[in-house]
PDB file of C-alpha atoms in Angstrom:
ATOM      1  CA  UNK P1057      80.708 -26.602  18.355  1.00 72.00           C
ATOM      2  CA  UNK P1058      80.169 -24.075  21.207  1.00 92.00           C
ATOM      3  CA  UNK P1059      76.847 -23.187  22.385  1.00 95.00           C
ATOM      4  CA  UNK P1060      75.906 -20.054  23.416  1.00 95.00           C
ATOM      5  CA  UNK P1061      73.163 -19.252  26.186  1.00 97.00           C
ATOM      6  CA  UNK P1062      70.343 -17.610  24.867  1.00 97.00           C
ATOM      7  CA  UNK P1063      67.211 -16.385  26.607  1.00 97.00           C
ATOM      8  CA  UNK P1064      64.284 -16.993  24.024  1.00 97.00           C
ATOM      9  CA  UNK P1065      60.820 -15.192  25.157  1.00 97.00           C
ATOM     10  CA  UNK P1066      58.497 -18.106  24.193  1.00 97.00           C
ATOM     11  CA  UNK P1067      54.630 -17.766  24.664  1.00 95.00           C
ATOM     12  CA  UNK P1068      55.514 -14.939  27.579  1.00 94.00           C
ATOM     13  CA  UNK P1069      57.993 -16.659  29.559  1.00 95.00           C
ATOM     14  CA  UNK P1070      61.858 -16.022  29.253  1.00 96.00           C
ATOM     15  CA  UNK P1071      63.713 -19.495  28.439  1.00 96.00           C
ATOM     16  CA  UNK P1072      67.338 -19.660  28.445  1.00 97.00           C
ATOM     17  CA  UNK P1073      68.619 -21.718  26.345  1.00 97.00           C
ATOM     18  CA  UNK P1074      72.213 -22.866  24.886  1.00 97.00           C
ATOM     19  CA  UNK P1075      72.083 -22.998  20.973  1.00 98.00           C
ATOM     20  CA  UNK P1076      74.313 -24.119  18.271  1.00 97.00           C
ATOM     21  CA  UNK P1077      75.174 -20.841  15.900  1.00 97.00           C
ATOM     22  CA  UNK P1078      73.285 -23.111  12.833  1.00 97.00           C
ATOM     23  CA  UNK P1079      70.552 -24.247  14.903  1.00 98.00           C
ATOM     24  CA  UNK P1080      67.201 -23.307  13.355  1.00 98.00           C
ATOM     25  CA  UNK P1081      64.140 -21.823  15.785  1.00 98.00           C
ATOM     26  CA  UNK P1082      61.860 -25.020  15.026  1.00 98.00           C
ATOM     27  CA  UNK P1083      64.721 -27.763  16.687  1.00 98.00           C
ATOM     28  CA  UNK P1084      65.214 -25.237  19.553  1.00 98.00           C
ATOM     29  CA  UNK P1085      61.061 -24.985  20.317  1.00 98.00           C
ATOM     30  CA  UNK P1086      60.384 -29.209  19.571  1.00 98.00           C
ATOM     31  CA  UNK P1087      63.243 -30.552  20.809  1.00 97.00           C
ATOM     32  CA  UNK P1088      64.912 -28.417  24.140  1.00 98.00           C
ATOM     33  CA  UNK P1089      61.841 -26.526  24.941  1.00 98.00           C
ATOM     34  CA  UNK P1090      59.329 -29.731  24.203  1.00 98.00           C
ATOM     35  CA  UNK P1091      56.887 -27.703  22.121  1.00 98.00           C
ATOM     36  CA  UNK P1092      55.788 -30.121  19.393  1.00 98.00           C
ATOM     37  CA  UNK P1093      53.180 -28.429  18.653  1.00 97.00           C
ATOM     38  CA  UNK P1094      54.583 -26.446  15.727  1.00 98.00           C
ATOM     39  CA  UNK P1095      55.191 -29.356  13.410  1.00 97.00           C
ATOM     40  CA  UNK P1096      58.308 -29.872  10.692  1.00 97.00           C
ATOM     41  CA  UNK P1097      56.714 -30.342   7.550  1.00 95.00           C
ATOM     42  CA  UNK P1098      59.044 -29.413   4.389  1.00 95.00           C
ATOM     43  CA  UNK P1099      62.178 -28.079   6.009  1.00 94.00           C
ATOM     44  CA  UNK P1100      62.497 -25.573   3.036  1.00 95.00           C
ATOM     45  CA  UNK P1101      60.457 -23.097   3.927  1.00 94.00           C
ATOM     46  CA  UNK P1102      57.289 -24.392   1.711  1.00 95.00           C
ATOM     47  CA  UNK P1103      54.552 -25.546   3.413  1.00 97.00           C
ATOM     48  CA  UNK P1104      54.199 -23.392   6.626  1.00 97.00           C
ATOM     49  CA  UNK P1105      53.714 -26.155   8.484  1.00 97.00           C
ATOM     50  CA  UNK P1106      56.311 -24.827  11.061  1.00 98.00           C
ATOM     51  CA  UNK P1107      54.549 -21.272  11.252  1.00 98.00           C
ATOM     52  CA  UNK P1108      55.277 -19.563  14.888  1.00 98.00           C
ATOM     53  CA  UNK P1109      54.856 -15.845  15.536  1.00 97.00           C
ATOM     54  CA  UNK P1110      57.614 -13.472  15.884  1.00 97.00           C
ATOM     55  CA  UNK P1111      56.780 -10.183  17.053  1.00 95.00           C
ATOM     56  CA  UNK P1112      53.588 -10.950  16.172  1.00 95.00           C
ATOM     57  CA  UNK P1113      54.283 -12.282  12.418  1.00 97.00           C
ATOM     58  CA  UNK P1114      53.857 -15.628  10.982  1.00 98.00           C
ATOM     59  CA  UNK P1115      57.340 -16.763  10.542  1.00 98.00           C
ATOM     60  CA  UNK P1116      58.867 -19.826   9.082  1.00 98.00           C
ATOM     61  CA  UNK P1117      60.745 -21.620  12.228  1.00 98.00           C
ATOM     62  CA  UNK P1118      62.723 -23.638   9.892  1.00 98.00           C
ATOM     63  CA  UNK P1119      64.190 -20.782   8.668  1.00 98.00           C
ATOM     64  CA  UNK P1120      65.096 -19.014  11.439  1.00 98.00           C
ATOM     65  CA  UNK P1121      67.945 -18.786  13.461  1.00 98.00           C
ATOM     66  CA  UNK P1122      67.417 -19.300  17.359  1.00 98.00           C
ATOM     67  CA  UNK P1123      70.427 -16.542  17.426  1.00 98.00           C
ATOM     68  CA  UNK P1124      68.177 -14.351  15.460  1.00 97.00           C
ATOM     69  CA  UNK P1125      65.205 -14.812  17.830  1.00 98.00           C
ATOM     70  CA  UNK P1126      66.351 -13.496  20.620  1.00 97.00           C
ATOM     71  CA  UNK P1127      65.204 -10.608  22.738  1.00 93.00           C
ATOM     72  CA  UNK P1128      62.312 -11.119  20.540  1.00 96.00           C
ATOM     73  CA  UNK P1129      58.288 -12.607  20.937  1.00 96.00           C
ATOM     74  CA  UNK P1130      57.829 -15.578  19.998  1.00 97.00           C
ATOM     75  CA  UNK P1131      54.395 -17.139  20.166  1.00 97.00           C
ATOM     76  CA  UNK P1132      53.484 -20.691  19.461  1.00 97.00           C
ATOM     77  CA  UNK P1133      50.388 -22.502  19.263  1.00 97.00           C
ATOM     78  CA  UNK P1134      50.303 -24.183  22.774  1.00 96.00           C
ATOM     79  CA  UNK P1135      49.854 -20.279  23.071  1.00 96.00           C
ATOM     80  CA  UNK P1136      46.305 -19.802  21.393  1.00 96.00           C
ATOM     81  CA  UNK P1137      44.221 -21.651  23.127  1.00 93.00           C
ATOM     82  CA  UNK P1138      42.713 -19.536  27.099  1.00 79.00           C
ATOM     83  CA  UNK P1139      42.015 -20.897  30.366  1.00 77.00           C
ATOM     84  CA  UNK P1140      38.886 -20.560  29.063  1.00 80.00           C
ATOM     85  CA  UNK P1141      38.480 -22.917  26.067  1.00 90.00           C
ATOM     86  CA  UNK P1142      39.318 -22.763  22.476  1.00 95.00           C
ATOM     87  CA  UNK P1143      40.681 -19.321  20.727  1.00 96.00           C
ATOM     88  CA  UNK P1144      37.660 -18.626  18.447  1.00 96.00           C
ATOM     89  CA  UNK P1145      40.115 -19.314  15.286  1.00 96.00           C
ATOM     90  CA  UNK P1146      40.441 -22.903  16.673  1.00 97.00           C
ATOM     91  CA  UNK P1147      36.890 -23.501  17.610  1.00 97.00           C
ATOM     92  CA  UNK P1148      35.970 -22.131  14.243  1.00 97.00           C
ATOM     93  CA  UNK P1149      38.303 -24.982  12.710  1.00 97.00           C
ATOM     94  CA  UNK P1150      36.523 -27.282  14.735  1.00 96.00           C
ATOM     95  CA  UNK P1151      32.992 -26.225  14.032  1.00 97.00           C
ATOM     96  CA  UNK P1152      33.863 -26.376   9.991  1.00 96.00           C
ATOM     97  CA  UNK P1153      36.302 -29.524  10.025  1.00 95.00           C
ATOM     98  CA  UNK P1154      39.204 -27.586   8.439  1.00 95.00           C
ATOM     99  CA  UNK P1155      41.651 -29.820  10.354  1.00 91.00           C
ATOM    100  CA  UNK P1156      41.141 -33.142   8.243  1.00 90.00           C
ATOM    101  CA  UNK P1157      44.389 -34.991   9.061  1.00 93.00           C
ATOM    102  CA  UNK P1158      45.257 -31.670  11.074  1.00 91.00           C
ATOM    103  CA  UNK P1159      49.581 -31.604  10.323  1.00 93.00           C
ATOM    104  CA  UNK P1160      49.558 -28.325   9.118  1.00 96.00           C
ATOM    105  CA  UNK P1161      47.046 -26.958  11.209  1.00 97.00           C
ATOM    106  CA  UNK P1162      49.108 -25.482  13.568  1.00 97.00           C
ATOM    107  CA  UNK P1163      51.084 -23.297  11.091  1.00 98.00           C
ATOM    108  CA  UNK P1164      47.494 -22.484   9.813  1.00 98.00           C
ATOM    109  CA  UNK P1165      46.013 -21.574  12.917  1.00 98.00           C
ATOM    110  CA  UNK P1166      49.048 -19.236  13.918  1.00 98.00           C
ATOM    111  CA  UNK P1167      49.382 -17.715  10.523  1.00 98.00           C
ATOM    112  CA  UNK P1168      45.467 -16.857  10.487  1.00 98.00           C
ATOM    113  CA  UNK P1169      45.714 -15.641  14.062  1.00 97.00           C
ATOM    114  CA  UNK P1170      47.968 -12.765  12.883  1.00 97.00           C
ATOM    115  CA  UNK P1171      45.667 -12.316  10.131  1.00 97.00           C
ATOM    116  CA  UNK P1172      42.935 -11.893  12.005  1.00 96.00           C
ATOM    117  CA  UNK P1173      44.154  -9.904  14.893  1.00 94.00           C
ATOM    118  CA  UNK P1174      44.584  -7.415  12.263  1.00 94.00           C
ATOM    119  CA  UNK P1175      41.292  -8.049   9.667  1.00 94.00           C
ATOM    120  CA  UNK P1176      37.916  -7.943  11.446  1.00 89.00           C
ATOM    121  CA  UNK P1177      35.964  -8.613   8.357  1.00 93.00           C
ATOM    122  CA  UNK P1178      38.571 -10.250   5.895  1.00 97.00           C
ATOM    123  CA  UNK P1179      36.962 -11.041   2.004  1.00 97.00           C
ATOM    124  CA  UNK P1180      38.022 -14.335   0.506  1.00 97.00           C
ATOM    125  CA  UNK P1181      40.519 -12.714  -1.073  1.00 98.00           C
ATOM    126  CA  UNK P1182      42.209 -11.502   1.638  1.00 98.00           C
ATOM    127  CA  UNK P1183      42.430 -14.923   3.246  1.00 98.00           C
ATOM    128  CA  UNK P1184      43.617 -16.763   0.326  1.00 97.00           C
ATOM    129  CA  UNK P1185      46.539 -13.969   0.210  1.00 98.00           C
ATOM    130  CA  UNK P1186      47.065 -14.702   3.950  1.00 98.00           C
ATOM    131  CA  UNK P1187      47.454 -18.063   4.148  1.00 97.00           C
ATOM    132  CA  UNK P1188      49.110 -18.771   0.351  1.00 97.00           C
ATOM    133  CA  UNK P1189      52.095 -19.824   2.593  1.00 96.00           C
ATOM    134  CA  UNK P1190      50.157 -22.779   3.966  1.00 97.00           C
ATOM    135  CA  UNK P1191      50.154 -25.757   2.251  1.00 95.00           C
ATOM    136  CA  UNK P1192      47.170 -28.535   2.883  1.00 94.00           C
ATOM    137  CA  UNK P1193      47.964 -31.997   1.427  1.00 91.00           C
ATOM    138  CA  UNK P1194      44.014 -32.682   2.406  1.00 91.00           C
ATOM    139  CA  UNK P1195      43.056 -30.162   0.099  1.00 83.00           C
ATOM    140  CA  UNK P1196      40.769 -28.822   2.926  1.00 85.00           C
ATOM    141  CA  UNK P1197      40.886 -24.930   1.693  1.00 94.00           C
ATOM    142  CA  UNK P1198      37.319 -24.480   1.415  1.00 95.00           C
ATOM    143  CA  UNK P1199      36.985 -25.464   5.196  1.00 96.00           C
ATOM    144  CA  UNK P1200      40.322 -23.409   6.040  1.00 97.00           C
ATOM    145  CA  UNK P1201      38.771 -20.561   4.162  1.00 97.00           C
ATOM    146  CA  UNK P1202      35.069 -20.746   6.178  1.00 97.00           C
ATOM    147  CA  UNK P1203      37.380 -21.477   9.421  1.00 97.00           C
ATOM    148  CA  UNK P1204      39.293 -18.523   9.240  1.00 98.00           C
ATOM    149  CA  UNK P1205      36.344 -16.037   8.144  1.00 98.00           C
ATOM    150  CA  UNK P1206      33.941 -17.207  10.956  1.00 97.00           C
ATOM    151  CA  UNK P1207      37.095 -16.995  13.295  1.00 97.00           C
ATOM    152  CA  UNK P1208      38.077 -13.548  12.329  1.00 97.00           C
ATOM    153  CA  UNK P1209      33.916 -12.691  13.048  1.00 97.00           C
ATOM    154  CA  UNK P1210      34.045 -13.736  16.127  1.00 96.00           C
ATOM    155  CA  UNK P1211      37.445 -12.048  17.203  1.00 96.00           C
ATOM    156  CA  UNK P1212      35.793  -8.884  15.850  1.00 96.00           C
ATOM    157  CA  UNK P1213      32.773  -9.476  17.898  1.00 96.00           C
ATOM    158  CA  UNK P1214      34.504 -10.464  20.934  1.00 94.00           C
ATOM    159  CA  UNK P1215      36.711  -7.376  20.516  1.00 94.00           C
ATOM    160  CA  UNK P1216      33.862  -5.213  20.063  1.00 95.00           C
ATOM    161  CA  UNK P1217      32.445  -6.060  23.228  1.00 94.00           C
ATOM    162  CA  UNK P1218      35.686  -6.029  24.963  1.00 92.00           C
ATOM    163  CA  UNK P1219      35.420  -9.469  25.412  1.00 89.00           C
ATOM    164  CA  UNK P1220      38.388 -10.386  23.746  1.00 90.00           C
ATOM    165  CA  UNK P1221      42.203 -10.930  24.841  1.00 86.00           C
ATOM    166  CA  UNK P1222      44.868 -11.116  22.117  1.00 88.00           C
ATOM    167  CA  UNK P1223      47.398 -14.453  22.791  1.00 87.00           C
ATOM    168  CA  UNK P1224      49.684 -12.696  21.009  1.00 79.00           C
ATOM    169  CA  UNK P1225      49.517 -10.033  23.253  1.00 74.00           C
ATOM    170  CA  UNK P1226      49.180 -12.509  26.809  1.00 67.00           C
ATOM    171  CA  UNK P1227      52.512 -11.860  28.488  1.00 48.00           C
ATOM    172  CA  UNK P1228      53.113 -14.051  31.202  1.00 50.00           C
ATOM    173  CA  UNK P1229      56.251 -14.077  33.788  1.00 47.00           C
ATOM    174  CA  UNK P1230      59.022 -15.848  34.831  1.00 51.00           C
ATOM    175  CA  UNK P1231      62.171 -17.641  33.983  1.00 50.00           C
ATOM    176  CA  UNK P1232      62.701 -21.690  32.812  1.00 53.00           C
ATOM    177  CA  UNK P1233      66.288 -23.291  32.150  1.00 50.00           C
ATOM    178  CA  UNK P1234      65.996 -25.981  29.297  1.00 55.00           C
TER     179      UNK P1234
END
């Protein structure tokens, strides 16, 4: 089948890529663009183990069509992390040991990061609804829980002392062929 050249804005940078009508965001990023660090867990949509951000939103990269992506922002979690160290969200996982076996921590990490770009002081509730799409086989959710509070705390401090630089919103420049 014909592919047709796309240009995919991925973690700030324009990538133009050729894609297959049917093929799905997550085979695009892991396989032409060699980001592997959003991971294929389910393949139905289940387990949020393929989480990116589109336009800011956690979004199921299985489920999406490359077609449908662009013109759009997509941000992935080689994306979180500064030139300065850890994104607070990750060191937070860190300091609590939410990662156990750490598969679905990616999808985790970029479905709280949207969560807590938005929540500075989220209840337990309010996580639990934000990452219900996440699935741990570990069953570390009392970790993931602590992770993503103390992360959110420190984005809120960080922000508060304008100490604190979105990923989401990094843009960066520049055009790649894959």
């Amino acid at each position: 089948m014909d592919r047709t050249l796309v240009t995919l804005r991925v973690n700030g940078i324009d990538r133009r890529v050729a894609v297959r009508p049917y093929d799905v965001l997550l085979d695009v990023l892991r396989e032409t663009l060699n980001l592997t660090g959003t991971r294929r867990g389910c393949d139905m949509g289940t387990c949020g183990a393929c989480t990116v951000l589109l336009d800011g939103k956690p979004t199921l990269s299985c489920l999406t069509l490359a077609l449908e992506a662009e013109g759009r922002s997509i941000t992935t979690v080689e994306a979180v992390a500064g030139g300065d160290g850890l994104h607070p969200l990750q060191q937070a996982w860190v300091d609590t040991g939410a990662s156990q076996c750490g598969f679905c921590t990616p999808g985790f990490i970029m479905t709280a990061l949207a969560f807590v770009e938005a929540n500075d002081a989220p209840t337990e509730g309010q996580i639990r609804d934000a990452i219900s799409g996440n699935m741990c086989r570990c069953t570390g959710y009392v970790s993931i829980l602590d992770a993503v509070a103390r992360g959110a705390a420190e984005v809120a401090r960080r922000r508060a002392g304008g100490a604190y630089r979105s990923p989401v919103e990094a843009a960066g420049d520049g055009i790649e062929e894959a």
